[in-house]
Amino acid sequence: MTPVLVINSGSSSFKYQLIDMETEATLASGLVERIGDPLGEAKHTVFAPQGDGPVATFLDATRTRELPIPDHTAGFQVMLDAFASDGPSLQDHPPIAVGHRVVHGGARFFEPTLVTPLVEINIDELSVLAPLHNPANLAGIVAARKAFPDVPHVAVFDTAFHQTLAPEVFTYAIDADVAAAHRIRRYGFHGTSHKFVSETAAAFVGRPLEDLKQIVFHLGNGASVTAIDGGRSVETSMGFTPLEGLVMGTRSGDIDPAVLFHLARRSGMSIDDLDDFLNKRSGMVGLAGSNDLRDIRAAIAAGDQRARLAFDVYVHRLRAYAGAYLAQLGGADVISFTAGVGENAPYVRERALETLGFAGVEIDHERNMATERGIRIISTDASAVTVLVVPTDEELEIARQTLSVARA
Ligand code: ADP
């Protein structure tokens, strides 16, 4: 067994997954949350391995514990206790490396990076650009290094995959000196998912990644689309922050920045209010009162006009980006949909691409509506562009990148 532990740390919670890299099977996963609250909660799920392994008695069993978890270090102790009591035993199968999701790598980190004290300082310094995420990611790294002091820790950055963007793509048309002084440019996010999906798609269609022009729609609560040429990100919809681009669960995506000046002058909203407004109270929540597409669909079926409009705005933006990226790439070989909406909402996929027949995109209605899971083709056999649904697996991608650094 070659176990790698993957950590995705937020400010008051962290998720973990232990993956055996020989089989790429998940051995255990968990969620430690409400860190710092009077009562925290820890969920630990153990997956039975293929065959007769030492934890074969735990068939996808989840145990939930409630106890005070004052900080991330205490949270890691709770996680270690869960492994010790429910398995799999970390004594028998210690992780050979720990991989950490880090949201912002700025222009500094363009590949998975072994965590050293200097790298920690850099991640901390990049908190200026990602004040909600990087401090939380770093808290997880610091606590995890205490829990696993003897193994390599690797930081995998959400922005890294997009460090291949050309200057004309990542540059905003604002005063160049101001932009340089404040490091304002497009960085792009969801890179781990876009990389995983584009590589998985290439393998699935059986063609070299280097030969393919691809568009990947990652449509979850956060949503972004990336154009990928020969395995390199050449254009992506999220920008300086994850706020830019598509309509999302709670984020507005693209908006005329002058709306903010107007609201600041006319509504009395402060900068923090506006931040909250565009990041947490806009998107599908702002338009229709829910960030869950299933609610929106149900509301549309019940005749709710606000929900109808929200859905139409969402799809209109997808279509606009699809057209723009087809133009940037000069056509595409593969278009993939992934994440909660992308994997589960056939009506979104169909509406997003239905006008693109002129570009060789032809969705097969039956294939698209099929409810099977797993990677699958949803275009017709005659379609020049292969359209896929590709379940994303960011944890596995982080584990793969972690292993490659740990073994280097
Ligand atoms: P996150 O960005 O938080 O990781 P996910 O990728 O899990 O999010 O996507 C969550 C969203 O996916 C939900 O808010 C919901 O809108 C959508 N979703 C999940 N399951 C379905 C489904 N069966 N049908 C339609 N939409 C779904």
PDB file of N, CA and C in Angstrom, residues 124-215:
ATOM      1  N   ASP A 124       1.532  32.415   3.499  1.00  0.00           N
ATOM      2  CA  ASP A 124       0.998  33.408   4.428  1.00  0.00           C
ATOM      3  C   ASP A 124       0.976  34.789   3.764  1.00  0.00           C
ATOM      4  N   GLU A 125       2.065  35.105   3.084  1.00  0.00           N
ATOM      5  CA  GLU A 125       2.165  36.428   2.444  1.00  0.00           C
ATOM      6  C   GLU A 125       1.101  36.576   1.346  1.00  0.00           C
ATOM      7  N   LEU A 126       0.783  35.473   0.677  1.00  0.00           N
ATOM      8  CA  LEU A 126      -0.224  35.507  -0.392  1.00  0.00           C
ATOM      9  C   LEU A 126      -1.649  35.647   0.167  1.00  0.00           C
ATOM     10  N   SER A 127      -1.780  35.659   1.495  1.00  0.00           N
ATOM     11  CA  SER A 127      -3.090  35.895   2.115  1.00  0.00           C
ATOM     12  C   SER A 127      -3.644  37.271   1.730  1.00  0.00           C
ATOM     13  N   VAL A 128      -2.751  38.188   1.365  1.00  0.00           N
ATOM     14  CA  VAL A 128      -3.197  39.500   0.888  1.00  0.00           C
ATOM     15  C   VAL A 128      -4.153  39.321  -0.288  1.00  0.00           C
ATOM     16  N   LEU A 129      -3.848  38.333  -1.141  1.00  0.00           N
ATOM     17  CA  LEU A 129      -4.662  38.109  -2.330  1.00  0.00           C
ATOM     18  C   LEU A 129      -5.854  37.190  -2.053  1.00  0.00           C
ATOM     19  N   ALA A 130      -5.766  36.369  -1.024  1.00  0.00           N
ATOM     20  CA  ALA A 130      -6.858  35.438  -0.700  1.00  0.00           C
ATOM     21  C   ALA A 130      -7.082  35.407   0.806  1.00  0.00           C
ATOM     22  N   PRO A 131      -7.616  36.526   1.358  1.00  0.00           N
ATOM     23  CA  PRO A 131      -7.695  36.656   2.814  1.00  0.00           C
ATOM     24  C   PRO A 131      -8.602  35.628   3.488  1.00  0.00           C
ATOM     25  N   LEU A 132      -9.560  35.082   2.756  1.00  0.00           N
ATOM     26  CA  LEU A 132     -10.444  34.088   3.380  1.00  0.00           C
ATOM     27  C   LEU A 132      -9.833  32.694   3.335  1.00  0.00           C
ATOM     28  N   HIS A 133      -9.040  32.437   2.299  1.00  0.00           N
ATOM     29  CA  HIS A 133      -8.614  31.056   2.062  1.00  0.00           C
ATOM     30  C   HIS A 133      -7.212  30.720   2.528  1.00  0.00           C
ATOM     31  N   ASN A 134      -6.222  31.525   2.150  1.00  0.00           N
ATOM     32  CA  ASN A 134      -4.850  31.115   2.450  1.00  0.00           C
ATOM     33  C   ASN A 134      -4.554  30.956   3.943  1.00  0.00           C
ATOM     34  N   PRO A 135      -5.043  31.854   4.822  1.00  0.00           N
ATOM     35  CA  PRO A 135      -4.771  31.644   6.252  1.00  0.00           C
ATOM     36  C   PRO A 135      -5.351  30.318   6.757  1.00  0.00           C
ATOM     37  N   ALA A 136      -6.531  29.963   6.235  1.00  0.00           N
ATOM     38  CA  ALA A 136      -7.168  28.704   6.644  1.00  0.00           C
ATOM     39  C   ALA A 136      -6.381  27.511   6.110  1.00  0.00           C
ATOM     40  N   ASN A 137      -5.925  27.606   4.860  1.00  0.00           N
ATOM     41  CA  ASN A 137      -5.110  26.530   4.289  1.00  0.00           C
ATOM     42  C   ASN A 137      -3.825  26.366   5.090  1.00  0.00           C
ATOM     43  N   LEU A 138      -3.241  27.488   5.464  1.00  0.00           N
ATOM     44  CA  LEU A 138      -1.976  27.445   6.213  1.00  0.00           C
ATOM     45  C   LEU A 138      -2.185  26.854   7.614  1.00  0.00           C
ATOM     46  N   ALA A 139      -3.298  27.195   8.241  1.00  0.00           N
ATOM     47  CA  ALA A 139      -3.588  26.624   9.572  1.00  0.00           C
ATOM     48  C   ALA A 139      -3.623  25.096   9.481  1.00  0.00           C
ATOM     49  N   GLY A 140      -4.175  24.580   8.395  1.00  0.00           N
ATOM     50  CA  GLY A 140      -4.215  23.129   8.186  1.00  0.00           C
ATOM     51  C   GLY A 140      -2.823  22.558   7.990  1.00  0.00           C
ATOM     52  N   ILE A 141      -1.997  23.264   7.243  1.00  0.00           N
ATOM     53  CA  ILE A 141      -0.628  22.780   6.991  1.00  0.00           C
ATOM     54  C   ILE A 141       0.155  22.726   8.298  1.00  0.00           C
ATOM     55  N   VAL A 142       0.053  23.795   9.090  1.00  0.00           N
ATOM     56  CA  VAL A 142       0.820  23.868  10.343  1.00  0.00           C
ATOM     57  C   VAL A 142       0.395  22.739  11.282  1.00  0.00           C
ATOM     58  N   ALA A 143      -0.924  22.546  11.404  1.00  0.00           N
ATOM     59  CA  ALA A 143      -1.415  21.501  12.309  1.00  0.00           C
ATOM     60  C   ALA A 143      -1.062  20.108  11.774  1.00  0.00           C
ATOM     61  N   ALA A 144      -1.153  19.931  10.476  1.00  0.00           N
ATOM     62  CA  ALA A 144      -0.854  18.614   9.895  1.00  0.00           C
ATOM     63  C   ALA A 144       0.629  18.280  10.028  1.00  0.00           C
ATOM     64  N   ARG A 145       1.475  19.298   9.946  1.00  0.00           N
ATOM     65  CA  ARG A 145       2.912  19.016  10.102  1.00  0.00           C
ATOM     66  C   ARG A 145       3.234  18.605  11.533  1.00  0.00           C
ATOM     67  N   LYS A 146       2.435  19.099  12.495  1.00  0.00           N
ATOM     68  CA  LYS A 146       2.620  18.635  13.885  1.00  0.00           C
ATOM     69  C   LYS A 146       2.165  17.187  14.011  1.00  0.00           C
ATOM     70  N   ALA A 147       1.047  16.863  13.358  1.00  0.00           N
ATOM     71  CA  ALA A 147       0.507  15.510  13.466  1.00  0.00           C
ATOM     72  C   ALA A 147       1.358  14.498  12.700  1.00  0.00           C
ATOM     73  N   PHE A 148       1.949  14.926  11.589  1.00  0.00           N
ATOM     74  CA  PHE A 148       2.787  14.031  10.765  1.00  0.00           C
ATOM     75  C   PHE A 148       4.126  14.707  10.497  1.00  0.00           C
ATOM     76  N   PRO A 149       4.990  14.740  11.536  1.00  0.00           N
ATOM     77  CA  PRO A 149       6.234  15.515  11.398  1.00  0.00           C
ATOM     78  C   PRO A 149       7.276  14.871  10.489  1.00  0.00           C
ATOM     79  N   ASP A 150       7.131  13.575  10.220  1.00  0.00           N
ATOM     80  CA  ASP A 150       8.229  12.868   9.552  1.00  0.00           C
ATOM     81  C   ASP A 150       8.007  12.594   8.074  1.00  0.00           C
ATOM     82  N   VAL A 151       6.915  13.088   7.514  1.00  0.00           N
ATOM     83  CA  VAL A 151       6.666  12.812   6.093  1.00  0.00           C
ATOM     84  C   VAL A 151       6.643  14.130   5.313  1.00  0.00           C
ATOM     85  N   PRO A 152       6.913  14.064   4.012  1.00  0.00           N
ATOM     86  CA  PRO A 152       6.831  15.297   3.214  1.00  0.00           C
ATOM     87  C   PRO A 152       5.399  15.813   3.118  1.00  0.00           C
ATOM     88  N   HIS A 153       5.258  17.119   3.225  1.00  0.00           N
ATOM     89  CA  HIS A 153       3.971  17.780   3.002  1.00  0.00           C
ATOM     90  C   HIS A 153       4.086  18.576   1.705  1.00  0.00           C
ATOM     91  N   VAL A 154       3.057  18.496   0.886  1.00  0.00           N
ATOM     92  CA  VAL A 154       3.122  19.126  -0.430  1.00  0.00           C
ATOM     93  C   VAL A 154       1.920  20.062  -0.585  1.00  0.00           C
ATOM     94  N   ALA A 155       2.183  21.272  -1.037  1.00  0.00           N
ATOM     95  CA  ALA A 155       1.103  22.234  -1.288  1.00  0.00           C
ATOM     96  C   ALA A 155       0.720  22.172  -2.768  1.00  0.00           C
ATOM     97  N   VAL A 156      -0.582  22.005  -3.019  1.00  0.00           N
ATOM     98  CA  VAL A 156      -1.098  21.961  -4.390  1.00  0.00           C
ATOM     99  C   VAL A 156      -2.043  23.159  -4.552  1.00  0.00           C
ATOM    100  N   PHE A 157      -1.701  24.038  -5.483  1.00  0.00           N
ATOM    101  CA  PHE A 157      -2.374  25.340  -5.568  1.00  0.00           C
ATOM    102  C   PHE A 157      -3.484  25.336  -6.624  1.00  0.00           C
ATOM    103  N   ASP A 158      -4.628  25.927  -6.258  1.00  0.00           N
ATOM    104  CA  ASP A 158      -5.764  26.056  -7.188  1.00  0.00           C
ATOM    105  C   ASP A 158      -5.430  26.912  -8.406  1.00  0.00           C
ATOM    106  N   THR A 159      -4.470  27.805  -8.228  1.00  0.00           N
ATOM    107  CA  THR A 159      -4.117  28.755  -9.284  1.00  0.00           C
ATOM    108  C   THR A 159      -3.038  28.212 -10.225  1.00  0.00           C
ATOM    109  N   ALA A 160      -2.319  27.163  -9.783  1.00  0.00           N
ATOM    110  CA  ALA A 160      -1.075  26.766 -10.471  1.00  0.00           C
ATOM    111  C   ALA A 160      -1.315  26.415 -11.941  1.00  0.00           C
ATOM    112  N   PHE A 161      -2.381  25.678 -12.212  1.00  0.00           N
ATOM    113  CA  PHE A 161      -2.637  25.210 -13.577  1.00  0.00           C
ATOM    114  C   PHE A 161      -2.782  26.390 -14.549  1.00  0.00           C
ATOM    115  N   HIS A 162      -3.213  27.535 -14.041  1.00  0.00           N
ATOM    116  CA  HIS A 162      -3.462  28.692 -14.916  1.00  0.00           C
ATOM    117  C   HIS A 162      -2.243  29.602 -15.058  1.00  0.00           C
ATOM    118  N   GLN A 163      -1.116  29.181 -14.504  1.00  0.00           N
ATOM    119  CA  GLN A 163       0.091  30.006 -14.651  1.00  0.00           C
ATOM    120  C   GLN A 163       0.637  29.976 -16.082  1.00  0.00           C
ATOM    121  N   THR A 164       0.000  29.173 -16.950  1.00  0.00           N
ATOM    122  CA  THR A 164       0.388  29.152 -18.365  1.00  0.00           C
ATOM    123  C   THR A 164      -0.356  30.207 -19.189  1.00  0.00           C
ATOM    124  N   LEU A 165      -1.272  30.956 -18.578  1.00  0.00           N
ATOM    125  CA  LEU A 165      -1.997  31.996 -19.328  1.00  0.00           C
ATOM    126  C   LEU A 165      -1.001  33.003 -19.902  1.00  0.00           C
ATOM    127  N   ALA A 166      -1.258  33.432 -21.121  1.00  0.00           N
ATOM    128  CA  ALA A 166      -0.384  34.427 -21.754  1.00  0.00           C
ATOM    129  C   ALA A 166      -0.665  35.812 -21.158  1.00  0.00           C
ATOM    130  N   PRO A 167       0.330  36.725 -21.226  1.00  0.00           N
ATOM    131  CA  PRO A 167       0.130  38.058 -20.643  1.00  0.00           C
ATOM    132  C   PRO A 167      -1.135  38.762 -21.148  1.00  0.00           C
ATOM    133  N   GLU A 168      -1.435  38.628 -22.435  1.00  0.00           N
ATOM    134  CA  GLU A 168      -2.629  39.329 -22.938  1.00  0.00           C
ATOM    135  C   GLU A 168      -3.918  38.725 -22.372  1.00  0.00           C
ATOM    136  N   VAL A 169      -3.822  37.519 -21.844  1.00  0.00           N
ATOM    137  CA  VAL A 169      -5.000  36.873 -21.253  1.00  0.00           C
ATOM    138  C   VAL A 169      -5.134  37.250 -19.780  1.00  0.00           C
ATOM    139  N   PHE A 170      -4.006  37.322 -19.075  1.00  0.00           N
ATOM    140  CA  PHE A 170      -4.124  37.573 -17.627  1.00  0.00           C
ATOM    141  C   PHE A 170      -4.067  39.055 -17.260  1.00  0.00           C
ATOM    142  N   THR A 171      -3.849  39.933 -18.249  1.00  0.00           N
ATOM    143  CA  THR A 171      -3.716  41.360 -17.938  1.00  0.00           C
ATOM    144  C   THR A 171      -5.064  42.084 -18.032  1.00  0.00           C
ATOM    145  N   TYR A 172      -5.416  42.809 -16.989  1.00  0.00           N
ATOM    146  CA  TYR A 172      -6.601  43.677 -17.028  1.00  0.00           C
ATOM    147  C   TYR A 172      -6.196  45.032 -17.619  1.00  0.00           C
ATOM    148  N   ALA A 173      -7.123  45.660 -18.306  1.00  0.00           N
ATOM    149  CA  ALA A 173      -6.821  46.945 -18.950  1.00  0.00           C
ATOM    150  C   ALA A 173      -6.989  48.091 -17.956  1.00  0.00           C
ATOM    151  N   ILE A 174      -6.082  48.127 -16.988  1.00  0.00           N
ATOM    152  CA  ILE A 174      -6.057  49.228 -16.017  1.00  0.00           C
ATOM    153  C   ILE A 174      -4.631  49.765 -15.958  1.00  0.00           C
ATOM    154  N   ASP A 175      -4.430  50.859 -15.246  1.00  0.00           N
ATOM    155  CA  ASP A 175      -3.099  51.457 -15.131  1.00  0.00           C
ATOM    156  C   ASP A 175      -2.068  50.379 -14.757  1.00  0.00           C
ATOM    157  N   ALA A 176      -1.058  50.233 -15.594  1.00  0.00           N
ATOM    158  CA  ALA A 176      -0.117  49.118 -15.436  1.00  0.00           C
ATOM    159  C   ALA A 176       0.677  49.223 -14.135  1.00  0.00           C
ATOM    160  N   ASP A 177       0.977  50.452 -13.699  1.00  0.00           N
ATOM    161  CA  ASP A 177       1.766  50.605 -12.471  1.00  0.00           C
ATOM    162  C   ASP A 177       0.940  50.231 -11.240  1.00  0.00           C
ATOM    163  N   VAL A 178      -0.313  50.658 -11.264  1.00  0.00           N
ATOM    164  CA  VAL A 178      -1.196  50.297 -10.134  1.00  0.00           C
ATOM    165  C   VAL A 178      -1.363  48.781 -10.093  1.00  0.00           C
ATOM    166  N   ALA A 179      -1.588  48.201 -11.252  1.00  0.00           N
ATOM    167  CA  ALA A 179      -1.767  46.747 -11.305  1.00  0.00           C
ATOM    168  C   ALA A 179      -0.529  46.034 -10.769  1.00  0.00           C
ATOM    169  N   ALA A 180       0.647  46.489 -11.186  1.00  0.00           N
ATOM    170  CA  ALA A 180       1.878  45.825 -10.739  1.00  0.00           C
ATOM    171  C   ALA A 180       2.071  45.991  -9.235  1.00  0.00           C
ATOM    172  N   ALA A 181       1.788  47.201  -8.731  1.00  0.00           N
ATOM    173  CA  ALA A 181       2.004  47.463  -7.305  1.00  0.00           C
ATOM    174  C   ALA A 181       1.120  46.574  -6.432  1.00  0.00           C
ATOM    175  N   HIS A 182      -0.067  46.265  -6.947  1.00  0.00           N
ATOM    176  CA  HIS A 182      -1.013  45.473  -6.132  1.00  0.00           C
ATOM    177  C   HIS A 182      -1.200  44.050  -6.656  1.00  0.00           C
ATOM    178  N   ARG A 183      -0.359  43.664  -7.596  1.00  0.00           N
ATOM    179  CA  ARG A 183      -0.391  42.310  -8.180  1.00  0.00           C
ATOM    180  C   ARG A 183      -1.767  41.963  -8.747  1.00  0.00           C
ATOM    181  N   ILE A 184      -2.380  42.973  -9.376  1.00  0.00           N
ATOM    182  CA  ILE A 184      -3.719  42.758  -9.930  1.00  0.00           C
ATOM    183  C   ILE A 184      -3.598  42.190 -11.341  1.00  0.00           C
ATOM    184  N   ARG A 185      -4.100  41.011 -11.522  1.00  0.00           N
ATOM    185  CA  ARG A 185      -4.111  40.307 -12.810  1.00  0.00           C
ATOM    186  C   ARG A 185      -5.101  39.154 -12.666  1.00  0.00           C
ATOM    187  N   ARG A 186      -5.330  38.485 -13.766  1.00  0.00           N
ATOM    188  CA  ARG A 186      -6.164  37.289 -13.672  1.00  0.00           C
ATOM    189  C   ARG A 186      -5.285  36.125 -13.215  1.00  0.00           C
ATOM    190  N   TYR A 187      -5.716  35.413 -12.183  1.00  0.00           N
ATOM    191  CA  TYR A 187      -4.996  34.228 -11.720  1.00  0.00           C
ATOM    192  C   TYR A 187      -5.714  32.936 -12.127  1.00  0.00           C
ATOM    193  N   GLY A 188      -7.039  32.918 -11.997  1.00  0.00           N
ATOM    194  CA  GLY A 188      -7.792  31.698 -12.299  1.00  0.00           C
ATOM    195  C   GLY A 188      -7.766  30.738 -11.119  1.00  0.00           C
ATOM    196  N   PHE A 189      -8.846  29.974 -10.975  1.00  0.00           N
ATOM    197  CA  PHE A 189      -8.971  29.037  -9.842  1.00  0.00           C
ATOM    198  C   PHE A 189      -9.526  27.698 -10.344  1.00  0.00           C
ATOM    199  N   HIS A 190      -9.833  26.788  -9.415  1.00  0.00           N
ATOM    200  CA  HIS A 190     -10.321  25.441  -9.787  1.00  0.00           C
ATOM    201  C   HIS A 190      -9.304  24.705 -10.661  1.00  0.00           C
ATOM    202  N   GLY A 191      -8.047  25.120 -10.618  1.00  0.00           N
ATOM    203  CA  GLY A 191      -7.052  24.567 -11.547  1.00  0.00           C
ATOM    204  C   GLY A 191      -6.864  23.060 -11.381  1.00  0.00           C
ATOM    205  N   THR A 192      -6.921  22.588 -10.144  1.00  0.00           N
ATOM    206  CA  THR A 192      -6.724  21.153  -9.895  1.00  0.00           C
ATOM    207  C   THR A 192      -7.800  20.352 -10.607  1.00  0.00           C
ATOM    208  N   SER A 193      -9.026  20.855 -10.565  1.00  0.00           N
ATOM    209  CA  SER A 193     -10.137  20.155 -11.219  1.00  0.00           C
ATOM    210  C   SER A 193     -10.013  20.250 -12.739  1.00  0.00           C
ATOM    211  N   HIS A 194      -9.708  21.426 -13.265  1.00  0.00           N
ATOM    212  CA  HIS A 194      -9.588  21.580 -14.719  1.00  0.00           C
ATOM    213  C   HIS A 194      -8.472  20.682 -15.278  1.00  0.00           C
ATOM    214  N   LYS A 195      -7.388  20.567 -14.529  1.00  0.00           N
ATOM    215  CA  LYS A 195      -6.274  19.713 -14.963  1.00  0.00           C
ATOM    216  C   LYS A 195      -6.723  18.246 -14.953  1.00  0.00           C
ATOM    217  N   PHE A 196      -7.324  17.844 -13.840  1.00  0.00           N
ATOM    218  CA  PHE A 196      -7.753  16.445 -13.713  1.00  0.00           C
ATOM    219  C   PHE A 196      -8.743  16.087 -14.819  1.00  0.00           C
ATOM    220  N   VAL A 197      -9.731  16.943 -15.025  1.00  0.00           N
ATOM    221  CA  VAL A 197     -10.791  16.629 -15.995  1.00  0.00           C
ATOM    222  C   VAL A 197     -10.234  16.601 -17.420  1.00  0.00           C
ATOM    223  N   SER A 198      -9.366  17.554 -17.761  1.00  0.00           N
ATOM    224  CA  SER A 198      -8.849  17.580 -19.134  1.00  0.00           C
ATOM    225  C   SER A 198      -7.946  16.378 -19.399  1.00  0.00           C
ATOM    226  N   GLU A 199      -7.189  15.952 -18.399  1.00  0.00           N
ATOM    227  CA  GLU A 199      -6.326  14.780 -18.588  1.00  0.00           C
ATOM    228  C   GLU A 199      -7.148  13.494 -18.649  1.00  0.00           C
ATOM    229  N   THR A 200      -8.174  13.420 -17.798  1.00  0.00           N
ATOM    230  CA  THR A 200      -9.054  12.243 -17.796  1.00  0.00           C
ATOM    231  C   THR A 200      -9.806  12.148 -19.129  1.00  0.00           C
ATOM    232  N   ALA A 201     -10.256  13.309 -19.627  1.00  0.00           N
ATOM    233  CA  ALA A 201     -10.997  13.336 -20.896  1.00  0.00           C
ATOM    234  C   ALA A 201     -10.106  12.865 -22.048  1.00  0.00           C
ATOM    235  N   ALA A 202      -8.858  13.321 -22.069  1.00  0.00           N
ATOM    236  CA  ALA A 202      -7.938  12.923 -23.148  1.00  0.00           C
ATOM    237  C   ALA A 202      -7.717  11.412 -23.123  1.00  0.00           C
ATOM    238  N   ALA A 203      -7.511  10.878 -21.922  1.00  0.00           N
ATOM    239  CA  ALA A 203      -7.306   9.426 -21.804  1.00  0.00           C
ATOM    240  C   ALA A 203      -8.557   8.688 -22.271  1.00  0.00           C
ATOM    241  N   PHE A 204      -9.723   9.237 -21.923  1.00  0.00           N
ATOM    242  CA  PHE A 204     -10.990   8.569 -22.269  1.00  0.00           C
ATOM    243  C   PHE A 204     -11.221   8.535 -23.783  1.00  0.00           C
ATOM    244  N   VAL A 205     -10.913   9.629 -24.463  1.00  0.00           N
ATOM    245  CA  VAL A 205     -11.116   9.628 -25.919  1.00  0.00           C
ATOM    246  C   VAL A 205      -9.933   8.979 -26.644  1.00  0.00           C
ATOM    247  N   GLY A 206      -8.908   8.624 -25.880  1.00  0.00           N
ATOM    248  CA  GLY A 206      -7.802   7.864 -26.446  1.00  0.00           C
ATOM    249  C   GLY A 206      -6.917   8.670 -27.378  1.00  0.00           C
ATOM    250  N   ARG A 207      -6.781   9.974 -27.066  1.00  0.00           N
ATOM    251  CA  ARG A 207      -5.894  10.807 -27.897  1.00  0.00           C
ATOM    252  C   ARG A 207      -4.897  11.536 -27.012  1.00  0.00           C
ATOM    253  N   PRO A 208      -3.713  11.839 -27.557  1.00  0.00           N
ATOM    254  CA  PRO A 208      -2.714  12.530 -26.733  1.00  0.00           C
ATOM    255  C   PRO A 208      -3.221  13.905 -26.280  1.00  0.00           C
ATOM    256  N   LEU A 209      -3.012  14.200 -25.030  1.00  0.00           N
ATOM    257  CA  LEU A 209      -3.404  15.498 -24.470  1.00  0.00           C
ATOM    258  C   LEU A 209      -2.843  16.646 -25.316  1.00  0.00           C
ATOM    259  N   GLU A 210      -1.622  16.464 -25.783  1.00  0.00           N
ATOM    260  CA  GLU A 210      -0.909  17.505 -26.527  1.00  0.00           C
ATOM    261  C   GLU A 210      -1.644  17.890 -27.818  1.00  0.00           C
ATOM    262  N   ASP A 211      -2.453  16.966 -28.351  1.00  0.00           N
ATOM    263  CA  ASP A 211      -3.112  17.218 -29.637  1.00  0.00           C
ATOM    264  C   ASP A 211      -4.492  17.851 -29.489  1.00  0.00           C
ATOM    265  N   LEU A 212      -4.965  17.987 -28.253  1.00  0.00           N
ATOM    266  CA  LEU A 212      -6.382  18.323 -28.069  1.00  0.00           C
ATOM    267  C   LEU A 212      -6.620  19.770 -27.669  1.00  0.00           C
ATOM    268  N   LYS A 213      -7.665  20.341 -28.277  1.00  0.00           N
ATOM    269  CA  LYS A 213      -8.205  21.624 -27.812  1.00  0.00           C
ATOM    270  C   LYS A 213      -9.450  21.294 -26.993  1.00  0.00           C
ATOM    271  N   GLN A 214      -9.473  21.731 -25.747  1.00  0.00           N
ATOM    272  CA  GLN A 214     -10.558  21.340 -24.850  1.00  0.00           C
ATOM    273  C   GLN A 214     -11.176  22.553 -24.156  1.00  0.00           C
ATOM    274  N   ILE A 215     -12.459  22.402 -23.818  1.00  0.00           N
ATOM    275  CA  ILE A 215     -13.126  23.375 -22.947  1.00  0.00           C
ATOM    276  C   ILE A 215     -13.715  22.583 -21.790  1.00  0.00           C
TER     277      ILE A 215
END
